[in-house]
mmCIF file with all atom_site columns, C-alpha atoms in Angstrom:
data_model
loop_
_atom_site.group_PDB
_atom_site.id
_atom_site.type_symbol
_atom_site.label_atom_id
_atom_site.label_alt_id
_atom_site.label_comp_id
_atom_site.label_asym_id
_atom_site.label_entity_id
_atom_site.label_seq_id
_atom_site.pdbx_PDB_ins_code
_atom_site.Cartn_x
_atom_site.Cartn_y
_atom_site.Cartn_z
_atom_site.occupancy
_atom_site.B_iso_or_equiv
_atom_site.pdbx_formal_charge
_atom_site.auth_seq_id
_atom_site.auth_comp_id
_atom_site.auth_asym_id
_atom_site.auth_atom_id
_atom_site.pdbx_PDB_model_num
ATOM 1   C CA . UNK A 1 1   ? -7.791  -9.786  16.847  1.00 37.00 ? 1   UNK A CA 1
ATOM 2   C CA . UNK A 1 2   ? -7.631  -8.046  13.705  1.00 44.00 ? 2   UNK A CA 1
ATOM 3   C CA . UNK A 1 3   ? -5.401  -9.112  10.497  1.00 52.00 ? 3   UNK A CA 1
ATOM 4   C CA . UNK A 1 4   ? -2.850  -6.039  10.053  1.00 55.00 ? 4   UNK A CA 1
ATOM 5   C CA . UNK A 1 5   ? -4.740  -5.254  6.328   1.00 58.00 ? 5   UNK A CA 1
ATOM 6   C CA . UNK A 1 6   ? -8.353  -5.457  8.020   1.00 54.00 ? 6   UNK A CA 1
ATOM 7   C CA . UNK A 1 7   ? -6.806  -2.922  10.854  1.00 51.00 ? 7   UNK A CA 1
ATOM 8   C CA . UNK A 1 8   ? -4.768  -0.881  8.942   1.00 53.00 ? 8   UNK A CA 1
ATOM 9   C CA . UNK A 1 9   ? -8.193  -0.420  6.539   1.00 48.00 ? 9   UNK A CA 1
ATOM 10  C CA . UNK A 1 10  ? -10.156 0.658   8.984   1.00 46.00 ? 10  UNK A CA 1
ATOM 11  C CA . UNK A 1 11  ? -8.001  2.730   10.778  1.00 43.00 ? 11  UNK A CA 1
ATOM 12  C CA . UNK A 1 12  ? -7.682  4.533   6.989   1.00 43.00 ? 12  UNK A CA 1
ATOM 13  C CA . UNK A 1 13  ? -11.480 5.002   6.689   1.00 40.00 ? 13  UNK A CA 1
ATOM 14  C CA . UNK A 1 14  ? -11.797 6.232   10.559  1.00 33.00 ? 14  UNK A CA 1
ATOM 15  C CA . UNK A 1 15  ? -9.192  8.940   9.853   1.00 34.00 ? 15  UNK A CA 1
ATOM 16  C CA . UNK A 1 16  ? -10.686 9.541   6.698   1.00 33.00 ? 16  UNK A CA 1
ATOM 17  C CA . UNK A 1 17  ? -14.205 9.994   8.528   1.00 27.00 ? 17  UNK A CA 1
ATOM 18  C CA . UNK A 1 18  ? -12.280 11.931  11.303  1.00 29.00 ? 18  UNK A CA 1
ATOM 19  C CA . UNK A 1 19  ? -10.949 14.554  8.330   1.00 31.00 ? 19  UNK A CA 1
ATOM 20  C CA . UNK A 1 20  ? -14.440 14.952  6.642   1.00 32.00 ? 20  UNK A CA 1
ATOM 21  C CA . UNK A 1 21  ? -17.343 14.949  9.345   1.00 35.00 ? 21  UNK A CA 1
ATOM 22  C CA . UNK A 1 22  ? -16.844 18.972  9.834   1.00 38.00 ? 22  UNK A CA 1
ATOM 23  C CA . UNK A 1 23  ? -17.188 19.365  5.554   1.00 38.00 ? 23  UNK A CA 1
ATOM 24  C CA . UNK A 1 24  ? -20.625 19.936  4.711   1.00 38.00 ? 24  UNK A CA 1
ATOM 25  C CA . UNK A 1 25  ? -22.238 17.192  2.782   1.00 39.00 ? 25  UNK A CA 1
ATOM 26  C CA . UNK A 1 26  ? -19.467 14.393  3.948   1.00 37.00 ? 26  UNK A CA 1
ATOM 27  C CA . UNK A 1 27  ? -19.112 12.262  6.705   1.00 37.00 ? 27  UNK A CA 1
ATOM 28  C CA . UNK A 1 28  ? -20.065 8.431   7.177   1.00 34.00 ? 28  UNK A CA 1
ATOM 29  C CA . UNK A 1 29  ? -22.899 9.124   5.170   1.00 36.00 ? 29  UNK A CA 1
ATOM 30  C CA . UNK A 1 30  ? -20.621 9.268   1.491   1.00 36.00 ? 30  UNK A CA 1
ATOM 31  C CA . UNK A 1 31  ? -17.877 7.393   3.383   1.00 35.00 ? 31  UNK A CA 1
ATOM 32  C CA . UNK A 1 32  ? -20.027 3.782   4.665   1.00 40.00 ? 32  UNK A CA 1
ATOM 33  C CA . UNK A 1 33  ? -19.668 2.145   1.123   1.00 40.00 ? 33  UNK A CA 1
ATOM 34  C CA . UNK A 1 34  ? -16.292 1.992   1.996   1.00 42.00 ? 34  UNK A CA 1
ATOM 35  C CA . UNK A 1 35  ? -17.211 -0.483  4.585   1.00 50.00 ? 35  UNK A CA 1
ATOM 36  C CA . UNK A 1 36  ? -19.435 -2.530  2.234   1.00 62.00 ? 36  UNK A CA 1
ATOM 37  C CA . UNK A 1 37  ? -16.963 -4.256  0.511   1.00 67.00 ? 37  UNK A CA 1
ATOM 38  C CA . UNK A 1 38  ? -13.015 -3.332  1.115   1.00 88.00 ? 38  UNK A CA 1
ATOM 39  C CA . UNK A 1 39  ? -10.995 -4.662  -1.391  1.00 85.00 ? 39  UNK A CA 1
ATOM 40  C CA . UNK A 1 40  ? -9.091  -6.289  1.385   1.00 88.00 ? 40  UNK A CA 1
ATOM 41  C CA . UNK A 1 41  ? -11.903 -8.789  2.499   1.00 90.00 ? 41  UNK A CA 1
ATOM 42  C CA . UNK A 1 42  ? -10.563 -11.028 -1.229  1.00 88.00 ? 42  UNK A CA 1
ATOM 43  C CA . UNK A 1 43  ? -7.212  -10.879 0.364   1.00 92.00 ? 43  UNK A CA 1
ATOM 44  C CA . UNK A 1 44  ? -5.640  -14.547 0.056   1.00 91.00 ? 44  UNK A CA 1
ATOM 45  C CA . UNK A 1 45  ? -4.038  -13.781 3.654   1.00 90.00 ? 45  UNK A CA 1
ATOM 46  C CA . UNK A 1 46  ? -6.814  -13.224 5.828   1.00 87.00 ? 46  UNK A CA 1
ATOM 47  C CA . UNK A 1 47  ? -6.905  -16.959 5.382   1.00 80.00 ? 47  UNK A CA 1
ATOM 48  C CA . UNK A 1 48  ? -3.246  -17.434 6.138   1.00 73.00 ? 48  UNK A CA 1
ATOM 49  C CA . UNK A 1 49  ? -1.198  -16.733 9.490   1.00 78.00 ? 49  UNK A CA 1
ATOM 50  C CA . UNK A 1 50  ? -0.306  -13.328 9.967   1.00 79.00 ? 50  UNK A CA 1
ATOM 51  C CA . UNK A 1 51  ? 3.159   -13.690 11.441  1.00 85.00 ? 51  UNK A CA 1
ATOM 52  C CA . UNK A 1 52  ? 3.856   -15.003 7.968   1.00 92.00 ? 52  UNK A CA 1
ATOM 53  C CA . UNK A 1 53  ? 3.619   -11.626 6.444   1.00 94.00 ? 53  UNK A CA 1
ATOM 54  C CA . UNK A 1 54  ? 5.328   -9.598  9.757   1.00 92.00 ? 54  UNK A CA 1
ATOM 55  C CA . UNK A 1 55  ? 8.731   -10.243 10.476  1.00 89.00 ? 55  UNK A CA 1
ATOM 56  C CA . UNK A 1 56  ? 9.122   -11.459 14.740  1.00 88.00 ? 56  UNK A CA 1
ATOM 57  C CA . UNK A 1 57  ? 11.671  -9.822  16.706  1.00 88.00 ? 57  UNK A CA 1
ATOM 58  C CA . UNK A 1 58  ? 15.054  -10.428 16.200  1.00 91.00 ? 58  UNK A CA 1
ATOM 59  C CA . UNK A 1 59  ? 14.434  -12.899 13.215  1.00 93.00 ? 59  UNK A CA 1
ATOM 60  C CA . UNK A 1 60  ? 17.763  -14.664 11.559  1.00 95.00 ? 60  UNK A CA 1
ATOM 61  C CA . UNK A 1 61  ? 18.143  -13.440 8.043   1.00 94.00 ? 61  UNK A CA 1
ATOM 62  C CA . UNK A 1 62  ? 17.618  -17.177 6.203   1.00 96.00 ? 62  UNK A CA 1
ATOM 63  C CA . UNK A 1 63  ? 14.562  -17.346 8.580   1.00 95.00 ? 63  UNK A CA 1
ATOM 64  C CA . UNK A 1 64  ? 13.289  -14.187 7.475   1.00 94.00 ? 64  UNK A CA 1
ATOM 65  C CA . UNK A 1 65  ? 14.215  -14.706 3.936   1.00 95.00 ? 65  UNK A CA 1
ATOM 66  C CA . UNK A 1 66  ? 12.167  -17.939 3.503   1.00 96.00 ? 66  UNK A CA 1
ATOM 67  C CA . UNK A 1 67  ? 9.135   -16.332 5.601   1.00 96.00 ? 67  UNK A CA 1
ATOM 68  C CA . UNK A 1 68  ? 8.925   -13.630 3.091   1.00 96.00 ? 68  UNK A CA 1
ATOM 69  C CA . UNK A 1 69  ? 8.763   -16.315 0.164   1.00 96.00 ? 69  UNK A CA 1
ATOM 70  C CA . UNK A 1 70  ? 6.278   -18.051 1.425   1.00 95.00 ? 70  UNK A CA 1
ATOM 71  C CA . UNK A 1 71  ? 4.401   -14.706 1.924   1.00 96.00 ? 71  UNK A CA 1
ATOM 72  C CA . UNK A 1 72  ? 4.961   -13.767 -1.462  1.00 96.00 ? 72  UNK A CA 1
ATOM 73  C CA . UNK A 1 73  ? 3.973   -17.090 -2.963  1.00 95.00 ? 73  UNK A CA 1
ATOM 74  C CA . UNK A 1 74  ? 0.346   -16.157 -0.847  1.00 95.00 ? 74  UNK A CA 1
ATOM 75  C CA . UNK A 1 75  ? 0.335   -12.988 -2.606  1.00 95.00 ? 75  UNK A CA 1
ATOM 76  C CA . UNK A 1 76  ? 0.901   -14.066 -6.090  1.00 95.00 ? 76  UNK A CA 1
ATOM 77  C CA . UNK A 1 77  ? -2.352  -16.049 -5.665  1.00 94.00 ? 77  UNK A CA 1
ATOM 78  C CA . UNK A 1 78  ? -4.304  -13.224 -4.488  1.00 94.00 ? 78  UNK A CA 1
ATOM 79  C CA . UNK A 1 79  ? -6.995  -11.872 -5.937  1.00 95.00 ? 79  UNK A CA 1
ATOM 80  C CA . UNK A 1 80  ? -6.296  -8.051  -4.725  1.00 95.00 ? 80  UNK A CA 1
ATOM 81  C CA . UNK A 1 81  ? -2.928  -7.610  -4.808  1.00 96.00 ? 81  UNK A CA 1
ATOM 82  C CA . UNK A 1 82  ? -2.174  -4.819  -7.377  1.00 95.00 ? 82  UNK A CA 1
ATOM 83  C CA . UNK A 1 83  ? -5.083  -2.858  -4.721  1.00 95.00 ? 83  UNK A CA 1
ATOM 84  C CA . UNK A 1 84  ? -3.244  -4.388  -1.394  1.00 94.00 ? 84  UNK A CA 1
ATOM 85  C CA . UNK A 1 85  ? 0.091   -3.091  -2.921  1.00 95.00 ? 85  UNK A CA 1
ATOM 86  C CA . UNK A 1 86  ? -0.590  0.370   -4.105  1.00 95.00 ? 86  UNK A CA 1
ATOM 87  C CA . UNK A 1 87  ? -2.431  0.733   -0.261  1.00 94.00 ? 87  UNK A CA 1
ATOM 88  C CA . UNK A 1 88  ? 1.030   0.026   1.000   1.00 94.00 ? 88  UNK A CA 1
ATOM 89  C CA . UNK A 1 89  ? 2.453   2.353   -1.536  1.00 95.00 ? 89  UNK A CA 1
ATOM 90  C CA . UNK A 1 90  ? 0.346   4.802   -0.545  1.00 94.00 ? 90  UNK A CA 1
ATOM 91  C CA . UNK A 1 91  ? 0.266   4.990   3.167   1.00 91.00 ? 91  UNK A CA 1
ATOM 92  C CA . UNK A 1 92  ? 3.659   3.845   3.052   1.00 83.00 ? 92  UNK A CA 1
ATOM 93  C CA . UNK A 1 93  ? 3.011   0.682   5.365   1.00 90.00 ? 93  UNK A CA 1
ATOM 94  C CA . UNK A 1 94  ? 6.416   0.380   6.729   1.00 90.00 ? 94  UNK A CA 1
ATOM 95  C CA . UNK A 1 95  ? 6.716   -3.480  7.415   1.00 92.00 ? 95  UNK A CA 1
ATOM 96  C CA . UNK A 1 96  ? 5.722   -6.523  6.702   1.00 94.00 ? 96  UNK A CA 1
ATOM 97  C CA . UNK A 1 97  ? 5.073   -8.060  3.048   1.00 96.00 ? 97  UNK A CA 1
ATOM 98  C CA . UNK A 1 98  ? 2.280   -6.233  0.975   1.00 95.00 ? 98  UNK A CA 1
ATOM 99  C CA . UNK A 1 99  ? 1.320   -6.998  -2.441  1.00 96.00 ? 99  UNK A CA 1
ATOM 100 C CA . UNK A 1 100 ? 4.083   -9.244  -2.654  1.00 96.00 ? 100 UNK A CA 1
ATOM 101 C CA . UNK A 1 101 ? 6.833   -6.768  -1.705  1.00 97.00 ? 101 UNK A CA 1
ATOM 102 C CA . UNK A 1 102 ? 8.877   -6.395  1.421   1.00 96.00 ? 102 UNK A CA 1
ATOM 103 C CA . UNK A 1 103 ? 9.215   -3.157  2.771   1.00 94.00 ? 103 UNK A CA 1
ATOM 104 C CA . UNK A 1 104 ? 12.724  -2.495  1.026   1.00 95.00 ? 104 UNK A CA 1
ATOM 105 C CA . UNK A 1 105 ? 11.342  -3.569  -2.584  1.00 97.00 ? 105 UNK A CA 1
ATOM 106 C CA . UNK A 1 106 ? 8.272   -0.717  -1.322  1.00 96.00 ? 106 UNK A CA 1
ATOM 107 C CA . UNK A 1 107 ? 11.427  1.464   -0.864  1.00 95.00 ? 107 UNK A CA 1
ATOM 108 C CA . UNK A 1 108 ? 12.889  0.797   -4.166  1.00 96.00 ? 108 UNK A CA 1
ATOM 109 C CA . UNK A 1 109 ? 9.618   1.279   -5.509  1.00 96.00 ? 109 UNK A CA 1
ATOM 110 C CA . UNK A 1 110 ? 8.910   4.608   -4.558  1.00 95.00 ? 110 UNK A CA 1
ATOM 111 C CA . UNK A 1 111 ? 12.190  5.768   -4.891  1.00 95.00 ? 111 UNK A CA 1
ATOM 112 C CA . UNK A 1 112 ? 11.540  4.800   -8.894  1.00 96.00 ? 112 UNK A CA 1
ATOM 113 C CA . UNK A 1 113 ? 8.180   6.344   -8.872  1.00 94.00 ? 113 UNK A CA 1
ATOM 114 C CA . UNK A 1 114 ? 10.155  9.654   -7.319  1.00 94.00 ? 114 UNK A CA 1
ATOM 115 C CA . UNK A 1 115 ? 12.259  9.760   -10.152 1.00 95.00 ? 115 UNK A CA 1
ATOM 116 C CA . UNK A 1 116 ? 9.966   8.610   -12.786 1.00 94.00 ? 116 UNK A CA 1
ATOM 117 C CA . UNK A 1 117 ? 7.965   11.769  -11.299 1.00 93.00 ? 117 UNK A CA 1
ATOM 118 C CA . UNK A 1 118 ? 10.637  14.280  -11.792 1.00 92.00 ? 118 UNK A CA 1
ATOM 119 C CA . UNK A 1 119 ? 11.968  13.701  -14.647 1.00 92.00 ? 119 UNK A CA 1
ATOM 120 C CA . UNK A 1 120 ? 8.692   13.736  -16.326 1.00 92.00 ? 120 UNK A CA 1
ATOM 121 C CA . UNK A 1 121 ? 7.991   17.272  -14.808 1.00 89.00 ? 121 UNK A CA 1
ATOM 122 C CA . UNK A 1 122 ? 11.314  18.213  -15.980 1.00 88.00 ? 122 UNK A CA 1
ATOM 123 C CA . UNK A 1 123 ? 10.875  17.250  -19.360 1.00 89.00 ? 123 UNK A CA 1
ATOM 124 C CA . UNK A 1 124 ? 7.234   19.022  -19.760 1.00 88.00 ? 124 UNK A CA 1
ATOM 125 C CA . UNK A 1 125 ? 9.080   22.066  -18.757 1.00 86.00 ? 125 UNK A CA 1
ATOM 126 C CA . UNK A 1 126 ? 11.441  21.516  -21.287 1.00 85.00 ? 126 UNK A CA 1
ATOM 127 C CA . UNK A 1 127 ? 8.852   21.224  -23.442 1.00 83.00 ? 127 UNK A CA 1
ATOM 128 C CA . UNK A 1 128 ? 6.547   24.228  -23.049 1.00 76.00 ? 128 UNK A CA 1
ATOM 129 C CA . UNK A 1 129 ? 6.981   26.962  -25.526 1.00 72.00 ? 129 UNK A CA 1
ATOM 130 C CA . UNK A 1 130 ? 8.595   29.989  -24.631 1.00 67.00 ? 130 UNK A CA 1
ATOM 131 C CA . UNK A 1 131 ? 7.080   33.084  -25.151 1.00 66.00 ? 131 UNK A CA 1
ATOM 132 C CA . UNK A 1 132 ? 8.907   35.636  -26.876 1.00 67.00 ? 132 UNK A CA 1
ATOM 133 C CA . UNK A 1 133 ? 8.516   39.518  -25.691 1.00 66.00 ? 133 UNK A CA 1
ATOM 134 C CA . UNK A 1 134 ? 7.990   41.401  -28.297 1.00 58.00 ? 134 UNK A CA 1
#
């Protein structure tokens, strides 16, 4: 069996394959570096259990609480984990710890990133000189 970051990779690069083998030019050719060396074979975890990082059915709250430290103490060892948390960021992986965040702290994330977005577009509008008909 898989670790979730070793399936969820792949599954990423076979959908990425799937979306470029009718481009000219693309295909597993470009795309089988990708398999040479994944940032997530450094992972700290793949050495670790991976229940510790998934929450079980119908957990109790302290339980789940002190499962998701010691996940996070895993990930603040690990070599990747600015790559294994913007992957989570990105695809949004909806459970589990990644990169040392629970899915909610992902959430809150995000939700920052929205707004850090927007108001940055807003303020280059601001910004941009007006041209004056004339």
């Amino acid at each position: 069996m898989l670790h979730p970051i070793e399936s969820s990779a792949r599954s990423a690069n076979v959908a990425v394959r799937r979306s470029t083998a009718g481009q000219a030019g693309t295909g597993t050719q470009q795309l089988d570096h990708l398999d040479d060396n994944p940032w997530h074979t450094g992972a700290a975890c793949r050495r670790d259990e991976a229940g510790l990082f998934f929450a079980p059915s119908k957990e109790p709250t302290a339980a789940r609480l002190a499962r998701e430290e010691q996940a996070k103490q895993v990930c603040a060892r690990c070599p990747v984990l600015l790559e294994c948390r913007e992957h989570a960021l990105a695809q949004p992986e909806p459970y589990g710890v990644w990169g040392g965040l629970t899915a909610a702290e992902r959430r809150v994330v995000l939700a920052r990133r929205r707004r850090r977005e927007g108001e940055l577009r807003e303020a280059r509008r601001v910004a941009a000189p007006r041209r004056i008909a004339g």
